[in-house]
Structures are given as structure tokens and as C-alpha cells.
Tab-separated table of C-alpha atoms in Angstrom:
chain	number	residue	atom	x	y	z
H	28	MET	CA	-99.858	15.147	-31.639
H	29	THR	CA	-96.316	16.104	-31.864
H	30	ILE	CA	-94.684	15.920	-35.045
H	31	ILE	CA	-90.989	14.746	-34.885
H	32	THR	CA	-88.955	16.109	-37.690
H	33	PRO	CA	-85.672	15.070	-38.717
H	34	ARG	CA	-84.025	18.428	-37.125
H	35	ARG	CA	-86.104	17.807	-33.747
H	36	ALA	CA	-84.837	14.102	-33.608
H	37	LEU	CA	-81.057	15.262	-33.879
H	38	LEU	CA	-81.372	17.746	-31.372
H	39	ALA	CA	-83.261	15.417	-28.935
H	40	GLY	CA	-80.488	12.893	-29.573
H	41	LEU	CA	-77.742	15.496	-28.767
H	42	ALA	CA	-79.391	16.399	-25.733
H	43	ALA	CA	-79.556	12.767	-24.264
H	44	ALA	CA	-76.024	12.124	-25.161
H	45	PRO	CA	-73.441	12.764	-22.507
H	46	LEU	CA	-71.005	15.520	-23.026
H	47	ALA	CA	-67.608	14.404	-24.503
H	48	ARG	CA	-64.947	15.056	-22.368
H	49	PRO	CA	-61.812	16.640	-23.771
H	50	ALA	CA	-58.843	14.340	-23.808
H	51	LEU	CA	-56.447	14.886	-20.832
H	52	ALA	CA	-52.968	16.310	-22.150
H	53	GLN	CA	-50.206	14.065	-20.859
H	54	ALA	CA	-47.624	16.203	-19.082
H	55	PRO	CA	-44.391	16.308	-20.849
H	56	TRP	CA	-41.370	14.337	-19.388
H	57	PRO	CA	-40.019	15.038	-16.859
H	58	ASN	CA	-42.348	16.731	-14.906
H	59	ARG	CA	-40.866	16.286	-11.436
H	60	PRO	CA	-37.789	15.375	-9.857
H	61	ILE	CA	-35.871	12.357	-11.124
H	62	ARG	CA	-34.368	9.830	-8.835
H	63	ILE	CA	-31.183	7.563	-9.423
H	64	VAL	CA	-31.038	4.805	-7.223
H	65	VAL	CA	-27.471	3.627	-6.525
H	66	PRO	CA	-27.943	0.009	-4.967
H	67	PHE	CA	-24.757	0.571	-2.931
H	68	PRO	CA	-23.448	2.735	-0.012
H	69	PRO	CA	-22.185	6.138	-0.577
H	70	GLY	CA	-18.510	6.820	-1.566
H	71	GLY	CA	-17.965	3.571	-3.952
H	72	SER	CA	-17.389	3.760	-7.389
H	73	ASN	CA	-20.912	3.753	-8.474
H	74	ASP	CA	-21.338	6.962	-6.510
H	75	VAL	CA	-18.158	8.475	-8.401
H	76	VAL	CA	-20.104	7.746	-11.662
H	77	ALA	CA	-23.722	8.592	-10.590
H	78	ARG	CA	-23.305	11.841	-8.836
H	79	PRO	CA	-21.587	13.912	-11.591
H	80	LEU	CA	-23.832	12.453	-14.121
H	81	ALA	CA	-26.843	13.563	-11.997
H	82	GLU	CA	-25.627	17.107	-12.044
H	83	ARG	CA	-25.361	17.193	-15.664
H	84	LEU	CA	-28.517	15.571	-16.601
H	85	GLN	CA	-30.433	18.057	-13.994
H	86	ALA	CA	-29.064	20.852	-16.250
H	87	LYS	CA	-29.998	19.120	-19.702
H	88	LEU	CA	-33.436	18.042	-18.438
H	89	GLY	CA	-34.446	20.948	-16.217
H	90	GLN	CA	-35.597	18.732	-13.157
H	91	PRO	CA	-33.957	18.144	-10.049
H	92	VAL	CA	-31.955	14.725	-10.208
H	93	VAL	CA	-31.028	13.216	-6.964
H	94	ILE	CA	-29.136	10.265	-5.844
H	95	ASP	CA	-30.831	7.690	-3.613
H	96	ASN	CA	-28.310	5.119	-2.099
H	97	ARG	CA	-30.070	2.020	-1.198
H	98	ALA	CA	-27.701	-0.620	-0.381
H	99	GLY	CA	-28.581	-4.157	0.704
H	100	ALA	CA	-28.225	-7.740	-0.215
H	101	GLY	CA	-25.361	-7.254	-2.735
H	102	SER	CA	-27.383	-4.545	-4.842
H	103	VAL	CA	-30.515	-6.579	-5.004
H	104	LEU	CA	-32.364	-4.311	-2.700
H	105	GLY	CA	-31.956	-1.093	-4.625
H	106	SER	CA	-32.380	-2.883	-7.974
H	107	THR	CA	-35.710	-4.471	-6.713
H	108	MET	CA	-37.050	-0.861	-5.855
H	109	VAL	CA	-36.168	0.232	-9.727
H	110	ALA	CA	-37.770	-3.158	-11.148
H	111	GLN	CA	-40.973	-2.104	-9.273
H	112	ALA	CA	-41.096	1.346	-10.000
H	113	PRO	CA	-43.525	3.018	-12.678
H	114	ALA	CA	-41.849	3.136	-15.944
H	115	ASP	CA	-42.390	6.742	-16.359
H	116	GLY	CA	-38.535	7.982	-16.302
H	117	HIS	CA	-38.470	9.497	-12.914
H	118	THR	CA	-36.823	6.493	-11.204
H	119	LEU	CA	-33.555	5.314	-12.761
H	120	MET	CA	-30.556	3.269	-11.490
H	121	VAL	CA	-26.874	3.583	-11.936
H	122	THR	CA	-25.020	0.232	-11.289
H	123	SER	CA	-21.900	-1.801	-12.157
H	124	SER	CA	-21.123	-5.246	-13.463
H	125	SER	CA	-22.131	-6.676	-10.360
H	126	PHE	CA	-25.620	-6.247	-11.310
H	127	ALA	CA	-25.131	-9.136	-13.588
H	128	THR	CA	-23.369	-11.468	-11.161
H	129	SER	CA	-25.461	-10.681	-8.270
H	130	SER	CA	-28.524	-11.773	-10.138
H	131	ILE	CA	-26.981	-15.165	-11.072
H	132	VAL	CA	-25.943	-16.117	-7.330
H	133	GLN	CA	-28.875	-14.555	-5.384
H	134	ARG	CA	-32.535	-15.163	-5.190
H	135	THR	CA	-34.315	-11.916	-6.623
H	136	SER	CA	-37.768	-10.952	-7.119
H	137	TYR	CA	-36.937	-9.357	-10.646
H	138	ARG	CA	-35.777	-10.944	-13.718
H	139	LEU	CA	-32.756	-9.862	-15.460
H	140	PRO	CA	-32.722	-8.699	-18.256
H	141	GLU	CA	-36.544	-8.870	-18.730
H	142	ASP	CA	-37.451	-6.388	-16.032
H	143	PHE	CA	-34.991	-3.589	-16.737
H	144	GLU	CA	-34.468	-1.072	-19.733
H	145	ALA	CA	-30.904	-0.695	-20.554
H	146	ILE	CA	-30.615	3.197	-21.159
H	147	ALA	CA	-26.946	4.001	-21.658
H	148	LEU	CA	-23.483	2.528	-20.987
H	149	LEU	CA	-21.547	4.952	-18.967
H	150	ALA	CA	-17.881	3.800	-18.410
H	151	ARG	CA	-15.668	0.724	-18.625
H	152	SER	CA	-12.283	-0.107	-16.884
H	153	PRO	CA	-9.967	-3.139	-16.828
H	154	PHE	CA	-8.935	-4.858	-13.638
H	155	PHE	CA	-5.407	-5.277	-12.296
H	156	ILE	CA	-4.000	-8.802	-12.024
H	157	LEU	CA	-1.686	-8.296	-9.015
H	158	THR	CA	0.568	-10.635	-6.985
H	159	ALA	CA	2.126	-10.588	-3.556
H	160	PRO	CA	5.681	-8.919	-3.272
H	161	ASP	CA	7.023	-12.182	-2.085
H	162	PHE	CA	5.498	-14.366	-4.607
H	163	PRO	CA	8.111	-15.271	-7.509
H	164	PRO	CA	5.945	-15.067	-10.591
H	165	ARG	CA	6.340	-11.946	-12.567
H	166	THR	CA	4.560	-12.507	-15.722
H	167	VAL	CA	1.118	-14.248	-16.348
H	168	GLN	CA	2.744	-17.043	-17.888
H	169	GLU	CA	4.762	-17.661	-14.682
H	170	LEU	CA	1.685	-17.412	-12.689
H	171	VAL	CA	-0.111	-20.031	-14.768
H	172	ALA	CA	2.965	-22.480	-14.556
H	173	ALA	CA	3.043	-22.070	-10.658
H	174	ALA	CA	-0.565	-22.854	-10.527
H	175	LYS	CA	-0.368	-25.836	-12.734
H	176	ALA	CA	2.597	-26.939	-10.764
H	177	ASN	CA	0.569	-26.603	-7.462
H	178	PRO	CA	-3.260	-27.134	-8.259
H	179	GLY	CA	-5.427	-25.195	-5.673
H	180	GLY	CA	-2.257	-24.223	-3.729
H	181	ILE	CA	-2.156	-20.772	-4.417
H	182	ASP	CA	-4.573	-18.384	-2.462
H	183	TYR	CA	-6.236	-15.683	-4.401
H	184	GLY	CA	-8.638	-13.110	-2.732
H	185	SER	CA	-11.896	-11.394	-3.513
H	186	SER	CA	-14.462	-8.980	-1.998
H	187	GLY	CA	-16.689	-11.513	-1.031
H	188	PRO	CA	-18.250	-14.864	-2.288
H	189	GLY	CA	-20.077	-14.485	-5.564
H	190	GLY	CA	-18.782	-10.956	-5.920
H	191	ILE	CA	-17.538	-9.519	-9.370
H	192	ASN	CA	-13.668	-10.171	-8.272
H	193	HIS	CA	-14.626	-13.827	-7.407
H	194	PHE	CA	-16.404	-14.429	-11.003
H	195	ILE	CA	-13.358	-12.751	-13.121
H	196	THR	CA	-10.921	-14.751	-11.234
H	197	GLU	CA	-12.574	-17.826	-11.630
H	198	TYR	CA	-13.082	-16.858	-15.237
H	199	PHE	CA	-9.221	-16.412	-15.422
H	200	CYS	CA	-8.555	-19.889	-13.835
H	201	LEU	CA	-10.950	-21.509	-16.378
H	202	ARG	CA	-9.501	-19.820	-19.339
H	203	ALA	CA	-5.915	-20.495	-18.178
H	204	GLY	CA	-6.683	-24.139	-17.240
H	205	ILE	CA	-5.519	-23.771	-13.666
H	206	ARG	CA	-6.934	-23.788	-10.023
H	207	MET	CA	-6.306	-21.552	-7.003
H	208	ASN	CA	-7.833	-21.350	-3.760
H	209	HIS	CA	-10.533	-18.585	-3.124
H	210	ILE	CA	-10.170	-16.486	0.173
H	211	PRO	CA	-13.116	-14.351	0.449
H	212	TYR	CA	-12.845	-11.034	2.259
H	213	ARG	CA	-15.590	-8.474	3.697
H	214	GLY	CA	-14.840	-5.832	1.116
H	215	MET	CA	-11.668	-5.381	-0.984
H	216	PRO	CA	-9.654	-3.079	1.277
H	217	PRO	CA	-8.803	-6.091	3.633
H	218	ALA	CA	-7.911	-7.997	0.632
H	219	VAL	CA	-5.493	-5.447	-0.693
H	220	THR	CA	-3.931	-5.124	2.861
H	221	ASP	CA	-3.273	-9.018	2.933
H	222	LEU	CA	-1.915	-9.137	-0.516
H	223	VAL	CA	0.656	-6.216	0.497
H	224	ALA	CA	1.372	-8.445	3.447
H	225	GLY	CA	1.847	-11.598	1.436
H	226	HIS	CA	-1.204	-13.439	3.322
H	227	ILE	CA	-2.901	-13.888	0.040
H	228	LYS	CA	-0.643	-14.425	-3.477
H	229	VAL	CA	-3.027	-13.241	-6.152
H	230	LEU	CA	-5.777	-10.535	-6.486
H	231	ILE	CA	-7.539	-9.309	-9.528
H	232	THR	CA	-9.197	-6.178	-8.574
H	233	THR	CA	-10.251	-2.796	-9.981
H	234	VAL	CA	-7.751	0.067	-10.618
H	235	ALA	CA	-9.335	2.371	-7.925
H	236	SER	CA	-9.189	-0.273	-5.246
H	237	ALA	CA	-5.318	-0.899	-5.635
H	238	ASN	CA	-3.634	1.636	-7.747
H	239	ALA	CA	-1.422	3.096	-5.099
H	240	PRO	CA	0.260	-0.175	-4.025
H	241	ALA	CA	0.371	-1.153	-7.626
H	242	ARG	CA	2.165	2.376	-8.676
H	243	GLU	CA	4.514	2.343	-5.891
H	244	GLY	CA	5.533	-1.115	-6.267
H	245	ARG	CA	4.373	-2.742	-3.089
H	246	VAL	CA	2.466	-5.472	-4.888
H	247	ASN	CA	3.496	-6.865	-8.534
H	248	LEU	CA	1.527	-5.801	-11.263
H	249	LEU	CA	1.167	-8.674	-13.877
H	250	ALA	CA	-1.372	-7.664	-16.581
H	251	TYR	CA	-4.532	-5.806	-17.261
H	252	THR	CA	-7.793	-8.019	-17.886
H	253	ALA	CA	-8.783	-5.901	-20.718
H	254	PRO	CA	-7.572	-3.127	-23.117
H	255	GLY	CA	-7.613	0.615	-22.111
H	256	ARG	CA	-4.809	1.131	-19.698
H	257	PRO	CA	-6.206	3.833	-17.308
H	258	GLU	CA	-4.174	7.237	-16.848
H	259	GLY	CA	-1.642	7.220	-14.038
H	260	THR	CA	-1.188	3.489	-13.947
H	261	ARG	CA	1.850	1.446	-14.561
H	262	PRO	CA	2.361	-0.236	-17.992
H	263	ALA	CA	1.572	-3.930	-18.300
H	264	PRO	CA	0.496	-6.095	-20.970
H	265	THR	CA	-3.282	-7.446	-21.021
H	266	VAL	CA	-3.877	-11.081	-20.322
H	267	ARG	CA	-4.610	-11.836	-23.871
H	268	GLU	CA	-1.226	-10.119	-25.158
H	269	ALA	CA	0.459	-12.281	-22.484
H	270	GLY	CA	-1.029	-15.385	-24.144
H	271	ILE	CA	-4.049	-16.308	-22.417
H	272	ASP	CA	-7.711	-16.005	-24.139
H	273	TYR	CA	-9.193	-13.832	-21.484
H	274	GLU	CA	-10.727	-10.622	-21.573
H	275	ALA	CA	-13.067	-9.000	-18.780
H	276	ASP	CA	-13.743	-5.546	-17.488
H	277	ILE	CA	-16.052	-3.468	-15.189
H	278	TRP	CA	-18.758	-1.354	-16.484
H	279	TRP	CA	-21.098	1.007	-15.283
H	280	GLY	CA	-24.572	1.917	-16.643
H	281	LEU	CA	-27.817	3.719	-16.312
H	282	PHE	CA	-31.101	1.587	-16.200
H	283	GLY	CA	-34.724	2.034	-15.798
H	284	PRO	CA	-37.688	-0.095	-15.131
H	285	ARG	CA	-38.973	-2.288	-18.390
H	286	GLY	CA	-41.346	-0.264	-20.332
H	287	LEU	CA	-39.820	3.139	-20.521
H	288	PRO	CA	-41.413	5.083	-23.437
H	289	PRO	CA	-38.871	4.975	-26.132
H	290	GLU	CA	-38.803	8.600	-26.580
H	291	VAL	CA	-37.707	8.926	-22.871
H	292	THR	CA	-35.091	6.126	-23.310
H	293	ALA	CA	-33.616	7.953	-26.337
H	294	ARG	CA	-33.600	11.017	-24.526
H	295	LEU	CA	-32.000	10.125	-21.505
H	296	ASN	CA	-29.172	8.233	-23.708
H	297	ALA	CA	-28.398	11.351	-25.570
H	298	ALA	CA	-28.235	13.418	-22.343
H	299	ALA	CA	-25.939	10.600	-20.831
H	300	ASN	CA	-23.851	10.621	-23.649
H	301	GLU	CA	-23.406	14.354	-23.912
H	302	ALA	CA	-22.672	14.378	-20.281
H	303	LEU	CA	-19.809	11.710	-20.944
H	304	ALA	CA	-18.237	14.140	-23.529
H	305	ASP	CA	-17.607	16.642	-20.701
H	306	PRO	CA	-14.045	17.011	-20.000
H	307	ALA	CA	-14.852	17.476	-16.340
H	308	MET	CA	-16.816	14.384	-16.121
H	309	GLN	CA	-14.122	12.385	-17.775
H	310	ARG	CA	-11.387	13.620	-15.390
H	311	ILE	CA	-13.747	12.322	-12.595
H	312	MET	CA	-14.141	8.982	-14.246
H	313	ALA	CA	-10.270	8.861	-14.595
H	314	GLY	CA	-9.881	9.052	-10.903
H	315	GLU	CA	-11.740	5.733	-10.800
H	316	GLY	CA	-9.668	4.179	-13.389
H	317	ALA	CA	-12.653	4.382	-15.874
H	318	ARG	CA	-13.119	5.956	-19.375
H	319	PRO	CA	-16.434	6.923	-20.803
H	320	ALA	CA	-17.996	4.282	-23.045
H	321	PRO	CA	-21.152	6.020	-24.771
H	322	ASP	CA	-23.150	3.823	-26.804
H	323	THR	CA	-26.729	3.050	-27.860
H	324	PRO	CA	-29.587	1.383	-25.762
H	325	ALA	CA	-29.564	-1.545	-28.301
H	326	ALA	CA	-25.926	-1.951	-27.839
H	327	PHE	CA	-25.979	-1.880	-23.908
H	328	ALA	CA	-28.639	-4.194	-23.933
H	329	THR	CA	-26.737	-6.719	-26.166
H	330	LEU	CA	-23.780	-6.297	-23.782
H	331	LEU	CA	-25.850	-7.111	-20.656
H	332	ARG	CA	-27.018	-10.323	-22.403
H	333	GLU	CA	-23.653	-11.302	-23.171
H	334	GLU	CA	-22.247	-10.758	-19.564
H	335	LEU	CA	-25.122	-12.679	-18.237
H	336	ALA	CA	-24.498	-15.640	-20.427
H	337	ARG	CA	-20.757	-15.652	-19.669
H	338	TRP	CA	-20.937	-15.239	-16.046
H	339	ARG	CA	-23.820	-18.181	-15.902
H	340	GLU	CA	-21.277	-20.428	-17.447
H	341	VAL	CA	-18.666	-19.341	-15.079
H	342	ALA	CA	-20.588	-19.769	-12.027
H	343	GLN	CA	-21.825	-23.344	-13.275
H	344	ALA	CA	-18.321	-24.389	-14.090
H	345	ALA	CA	-16.663	-23.067	-10.897
H	346	ASN	CA	-19.557	-23.824	-8.654
H	347	ILE	CA	-19.905	-20.274	-7.611
H	348	ARG	CA	-22.396	-19.490	-4.949
H	349	THR	CA	-23.056	-17.220	-1.992
H	350	GLU	CA	-21.997	-18.831	1.218
């Protein structure tokens, strides 16, 4: 007969129990290269912002940061990739205001803003309001008067139906109480060419797209759509200073998939804001007509929600849709 003592029972229990496995330590972030998706072709304004940012993030984070241009479907293709990526801080996206407008007029497999983490607002820039050299109005008020005298009879251009230029021009029309006729182009360069030639009469576009003809006087510069006149541009009032309750600009920002750890979001935001303070980075942005706009993730998320609400209202009022 075996007598089971308390000590013997304890030893038997320990022998039968599975050995506890030590907890696996999570590798510190970042632990491999970081990919920044740009959902547009190489060479555009998003590239101009993303590439110098990537260089500076690489130096600050100690891992390679590579740019991956994934153009298609008006930025939806690349945005979808990011929305579906693991929320581990190794897949990010740099995009612009068209991120908001595209989600309103196109079917997407993601939800905005729910499926993305707003990390850092990077830059902002006003648009030009330009008119053809043979078009008589030389002020915003004269343009409004001409449009009211000829409803729907003045042609304006855009980079395509449902694009940011389409939205901001229709927003201007709504705020001014006028109607103009939309002429969509395949991109902004042919629209600028036709404005210079007088084939269209009005164009609201980015500084980078039309600074040369505006500076050289080959088109008329009536106003800027927001404060913050970029370096190297001609003086002109803002639309609000000209008497119309209107303000709109283009912005660029850094996003990630929804669910990024808060500490990763905070570290990326701090690194991006430090990069924006670099004078060399500021000079690069100035060439795009943009100025650095560092902010917190919470403030950037609020801006995105406000933009979505505004552009949804504009799309409904002006019946904006892709054609």
C-alpha cells in the first residue's frame, strides 16, 4: 500500500501538468521594410509629397521605406490594398483630397473613413481660379455677374468627371448661386491648354498644374480658393475676400489601415511632423505650391469627416457622378 503524502501529491500533479510556455515577445515596430502605397501613377503631386517623406521616415524609423505606386480606378485600387492590409504599421498610404471625392462617386469595397486610420496631415494648397485670356471678367464678382447673365452658358474644365476639380468648381457655383457648363478632360494638362487657347473660359486647378501660364499672364488669375498664397505666384485675393462665402483647398495626408496600434500611429505622426519641419522638405513642397500642415491624428480625422460631409452635399446638389 502506497501512502500519498501532500508533498507526493504535489509532485505528481506537477509532473502531469503540461509545461508552461514562455510568452512570445512581440517584435518591436518596425521590424521589416515599410511600404507607402501611392494610389496614383508616378510623377504626380502625391509622389512629390510621398518620396521625400519616405526618405525622412526611413532615417527616423531605421527600416527601409519604399514607395509603391498602385494607380487605377481613380485611386480606388491602391486605397483598397491599404484598407485590406494588416494593421501592423508596415503598409501605409499617401494620398490627397481626391481620396474623399472618389469614395463618394465610385463604388468601393472599403468604407471611408471607417476602414482607415488618419495618421498625419502633410500639406495643403489653395487652388487657382483662372479664366481664358479672351474672357472679359477680371474679378470673381465679374465672373459671377457674367454667369448669372448667361446661366449654363460658360464652359469650365476639369480633369475628369467626379474629380476634385469637378467638385470644387461645382461647390463654387453653389456658393455663388450660378450655373456653368462642365467640360471634362482626360487629365489637367489638356484642360490648361484649352484654357490658354480660349476653348474653355474657366478653370479651377492646382498651382502646380497652371502656375506657368498664370505667372506669365497667358491666363487671368482671379483668385485663390483658400488662404496661404504659395511662393512664386501672382498676388490675388481669396474668393472669400472677393465676397463669396467659399473656401476649399487640396490636402495630402498619411493613412494606414484601421486598427493601427495607438503607439504606432503616434510614432508615425511624430516622425512625419519632424519631416515636415525640414527646410529641404518644405522647399520640395513649395515647388508643388503646397505648405506643410502638421497636425494631430485626431485633428486630421476630423478634417476628413468634414470633407466627406461637404463633398457628399455638393455631389447631391450638383448631381455629380462618374460618367
